[in-house]
mmCIF file of C-alpha atoms in Angstrom:
data_model
loop_
_atom_site.group_PDB
_atom_site.id
_atom_site.type_symbol
_atom_site.label_atom_id
_atom_site.label_comp_id
_atom_site.label_asym_id
_atom_site.label_seq_id
_atom_site.Cartn_x
_atom_site.Cartn_y
_atom_site.Cartn_z
ATOM 1 C CA UNK A 157 -58.856 8.912 70.758
ATOM 2 C CA UNK A 158 -55.412 7.726 71.493
ATOM 3 C CA UNK A 159 -54.783 4.427 73.117
ATOM 4 C CA UNK A 160 -54.933 0.658 72.370
ATOM 5 C CA UNK A 161 -57.987 -1.400 71.280
ATOM 6 C CA UNK A 162 -59.022 -4.763 71.644
ATOM 7 C CA UNK A 163 -59.613 -7.141 68.725
ATOM 8 C CA UNK A 164 -63.114 -8.708 68.354
ATOM 9 C CA UNK A 165 -61.602 -12.176 67.698
ATOM 10 C CA UNK A 166 -60.488 -12.188 71.449
ATOM 11 C CA UNK A 167 -63.975 -11.472 72.964
ATOM 12 C CA UNK A 168 -64.718 -13.663 75.863
ATOM 13 C CA UNK A 169 -66.553 -13.414 79.255
ATOM 14 C CA UNK A 170 -63.506 -13.632 81.375
ATOM 15 C CA UNK A 171 -63.194 -9.887 81.387
ATOM 16 C CA UNK A 172 -65.507 -6.829 81.150
ATOM 17 C CA UNK A 173 -62.921 -4.321 80.315
ATOM 18 C CA UNK A 174 -62.979 -4.451 76.410
ATOM 19 C CA UNK A 175 -62.643 -1.383 74.366
ATOM 20 C CA UNK A 176 -63.068 -1.656 70.586
ATOM 21 C CA UNK A 177 -62.453 0.621 67.635
ATOM 22 C CA UNK A 178 -65.022 -0.638 65.053
ATOM 23 C CA UNK A 179 -67.283 0.221 62.102
ATOM 24 C CA UNK A 180 -70.838 -0.449 62.453
ATOM 25 C CA UNK A 181 -71.371 -2.455 59.108
ATOM 26 C CA UNK A 182 -75.160 -3.156 59.341
ATOM 27 C CA UNK A 183 -77.718 -1.711 61.819
ATOM 28 C CA UNK A 184 -81.350 -3.030 61.830
ATOM 29 C CA UNK A 185 -84.463 -3.006 64.152
ATOM 30 C CA UNK A 186 -85.692 -6.363 65.464
ATOM 31 C CA UNK A 187 -89.409 -6.274 65.881
ATOM 32 C CA UNK A 188 -91.213 -7.809 69.064
ATOM 33 C CA UNK A 189 -92.442 -11.212 68.271
ATOM 34 C CA UNK A 190 -96.068 -10.507 69.700
ATOM 35 C CA UNK A 191 -96.488 -6.893 68.911
ATOM 36 C CA UNK A 192 -95.033 -6.659 65.399
ATOM 37 C CA UNK A 193 -95.343 -2.731 65.682
ATOM 38 C CA UNK A 194 -92.989 -2.492 68.589
ATOM 39 C CA UNK A 195 -89.236 -2.555 68.313
ATOM 40 C CA UNK A 196 -87.857 -5.195 70.633
ATOM 41 C CA UNK A 197 -84.146 -4.308 70.081
ATOM 42 C CA UNK A 198 -81.622 -2.528 67.796
ATOM 43 C CA UNK A 199 -79.195 -5.145 66.194
ATOM 44 C CA UNK A 200 -75.938 -4.470 64.527
ATOM 45 C CA UNK A 201 -72.639 -5.969 63.155
ATOM 46 C CA UNK A 202 -69.464 -4.508 64.087
ATOM 47 C CA UNK A 203 -66.160 -4.988 62.277
ATOM 48 C CA UNK A 204 -62.547 -4.208 63.628
ATOM 49 C CA UNK A 205 -59.453 -3.497 61.918
ATOM 50 C CA UNK A 206 -58.556 -7.341 61.361
ATOM 51 C CA UNK A 207 -62.035 -7.754 59.656
ATOM 52 C CA UNK A 208 -63.250 -9.780 62.472
ATOM 53 C CA UNK A 209 -67.243 -9.249 63.022
ATOM 54 C CA UNK A 210 -69.347 -9.495 66.129
ATOM 55 C CA UNK A 211 -73.075 -8.952 66.671
ATOM 56 C CA UNK A 212 -74.217 -6.330 69.153
ATOM 57 C CA UNK A 213 -77.558 -5.524 70.511
ATOM 58 C CA UNK A 214 -79.150 -2.344 72.042
ATOM 59 C CA UNK A 215 -82.038 -3.825 74.066
ATOM 60 C CA UNK A 216 -85.439 -1.908 74.338
ATOM 61 C CA UNK A 217 -84.411 -0.397 77.737
ATOM 62 C CA UNK A 218 -81.239 1.054 76.128
ATOM 63 C CA UNK A 219 -82.966 3.027 73.310
ATOM 64 C CA UNK A 220 -83.258 6.287 75.313
ATOM 65 C CA UNK A 221 -79.427 6.345 75.693
ATOM 66 C CA UNK A 222 -78.140 4.568 72.728
ATOM 67 C CA UNK A 223 -81.149 4.234 70.187
ATOM 68 C CA UNK A 224 -79.801 6.710 67.718
ATOM 69 C CA UNK A 225 -76.307 6.703 68.634
ATOM 70 C CA UNK A 226 -75.031 4.282 66.041
ATOM 71 C CA UNK A 227 -75.169 4.506 62.234
ATOM 72 C CA UNK A 228 -74.306 2.256 59.453
ATOM 73 C CA UNK A 229 -70.764 2.781 57.653
ATOM 74 C CA UNK A 230 -69.469 5.066 60.599
ATOM 75 C CA UNK A 231 -66.447 4.220 63.055
ATOM 76 C CA UNK A 232 -66.976 4.274 66.936
ATOM 77 C CA UNK A 233 -64.913 3.477 69.964
ATOM 78 C CA UNK A 234 -67.116 1.416 72.236
ATOM 79 C CA UNK A 235 -66.656 0.035 75.668
ATOM 80 C CA UNK A 236 -68.409 -0.963 78.976
ATOM 81 C CA UNK A 237 -70.966 -3.536 77.635
ATOM 82 C CA UNK A 238 -71.955 -7.156 78.422
ATOM 83 C CA UNK A 239 -70.573 -10.071 76.647
ATOM 84 C CA UNK A 240 -73.232 -12.881 76.162
ATOM 85 C CA UNK A 241 -73.117 -16.319 74.365
ATOM 86 C CA UNK A 242 -75.689 -15.983 71.665
ATOM 87 C CA UNK A 243 -76.733 -19.662 71.338
ATOM 88 C CA UNK A 244 -80.475 -18.332 71.166
ATOM 89 C CA UNK A 245 -79.957 -15.334 68.953
ATOM 90 C CA UNK A 246 -79.472 -15.092 65.064
ATOM 91 C CA UNK A 247 -76.058 -15.416 63.845
ATOM 92 C CA UNK A 248 -75.326 -12.191 61.823
ATOM 93 C CA UNK A 249 -71.675 -12.528 62.494
ATOM 94 C CA UNK A 250 -69.246 -15.491 62.799
ATOM 95 C CA UNK A 251 -68.299 -14.582 66.356
ATOM 96 C CA UNK A 252 -70.079 -16.877 68.906
ATOM 97 C CA UNK A 253 -70.556 -13.988 71.289
ATOM 98 C CA UNK A 254 -72.716 -10.747 71.209
ATOM 99 C CA UNK A 255 -72.334 -7.535 72.725
ATOM 100 C CA UNK A 256 -75.140 -6.162 74.728
ATOM 101 C CA UNK A 257 -75.293 -2.591 75.441
ATOM 102 C CA UNK A 258 -76.068 -1.464 79.096
ATOM 103 C CA UNK A 259 -76.506 1.888 80.838
ATOM 104 C CA UNK A 260 -72.458 1.916 81.232
ATOM 105 C CA UNK A 261 -71.749 1.307 77.485
ATOM 106 C CA UNK A 262 -70.008 4.267 75.900
ATOM 107 C CA UNK A 263 -70.209 5.058 72.169
ATOM 108 C CA UNK A 264 -67.759 7.649 70.888
ATOM 109 C CA UNK A 265 -67.878 8.597 67.174
ATOM 110 C CA UNK A 266 -64.577 8.713 65.382
ATOM 111 C CA UNK A 267 -64.369 11.539 62.999
ATOM 112 C CA UNK A 268 -61.372 10.398 61.192
ATOM 113 C CA UNK A 269 -61.296 6.658 60.664
ATOM 114 C CA UNK A 270 -57.865 4.980 60.990
ATOM 115 C CA UNK A 271 -58.491 1.908 58.783
ATOM 116 C CA UNK A 272 -60.684 1.630 55.763
ATOM 117 C CA UNK A 273 -64.312 0.341 55.856
ATOM 118 C CA UNK A 274 -64.787 -3.123 54.014
ATOM 119 C CA UNK A 275 -68.458 -3.656 54.601
ATOM 120 C CA UNK A 276 -69.344 -6.431 51.889
ATOM 121 C CA UNK A 277 -68.099 -9.901 51.510
ATOM 122 C CA UNK A 278 -69.216 -10.839 48.138
ATOM 123 C CA UNK A 279 -69.932 -14.450 47.055
ATOM 124 C CA UNK A 280 -70.723 -15.344 43.333
ATOM 125 C CA UNK A 281 -74.294 -16.416 42.721
ATOM 126 C CA UNK A 282 -73.157 -19.878 41.396
ATOM 127 C CA UNK A 283 -71.501 -20.463 44.778
ATOM 128 C CA UNK A 284 -74.606 -19.510 46.730
ATOM 129 C CA UNK A 285 -77.117 -21.511 44.581
ATOM 130 C CA UNK A 286 -75.099 -24.705 44.872
ATOM 131 C CA UNK A 287 -74.206 -24.490 48.516
ATOM 132 C CA UNK A 288 -75.511 -27.354 50.638
ATOM 133 C CA UNK A 289 -75.977 -25.073 53.652
ATOM 134 C CA UNK A 290 -75.633 -21.225 53.772
ATOM 135 C CA UNK A 291 -73.774 -20.204 56.980
ATOM 136 C CA UNK A 292 -76.109 -18.045 59.135
ATOM 137 C CA UNK A 293 -73.625 -15.317 59.426
ATOM 138 C CA UNK A 294 -74.024 -14.323 55.493
ATOM 139 C CA UNK A 295 -76.232 -11.364 55.250
ATOM 140 C CA UNK A 296 -77.799 -11.242 51.975
ATOM 141 C CA UNK A 297 -79.406 -8.107 50.501
ATOM 142 C CA UNK A 298 -81.350 -7.189 47.537
ATOM 143 C CA UNK A 299 -79.430 -6.541 44.340
ATOM 144 C CA UNK A 300 -81.059 -4.654 41.458
ATOM 145 C CA UNK A 301 -79.895 -5.482 38.057
ATOM 146 C CA UNK A 302 -80.331 -3.844 34.770
ATOM 147 C CA UNK A 303 -79.736 -5.462 31.510
ATOM 148 C CA UNK A 304 -78.908 -3.304 28.556
#
């Protein structure tokens, strides 16, 4: 997998020749708004070596080709996708763009990652409770606590 890679912070619609080496930090299924049993898309948050993140989407038409090709906490080289302004999408990453997989998209797993994964961006609970507004790009998960 030799070669140079682009950075997620530089994404724009002026070129279609992006090539990223990224981790899949989070992957989830977005259900159809009318038929709740039907998966509408597979959504993910990708992170590059600089820690920049972007949301990516595998639309329903891409399930056959890419539906099971991306797993959380694994590194990939991805290229040939469509860059879209995500004004109407949920904001799971701070980047204003989203990457949409197409039939031309390639996803190559990286067997020996070249940089460490840093999937979590922790905030203390007091900061979250006192915030006037929480940034939409914060992913909040369930935490189990035990007291001894």
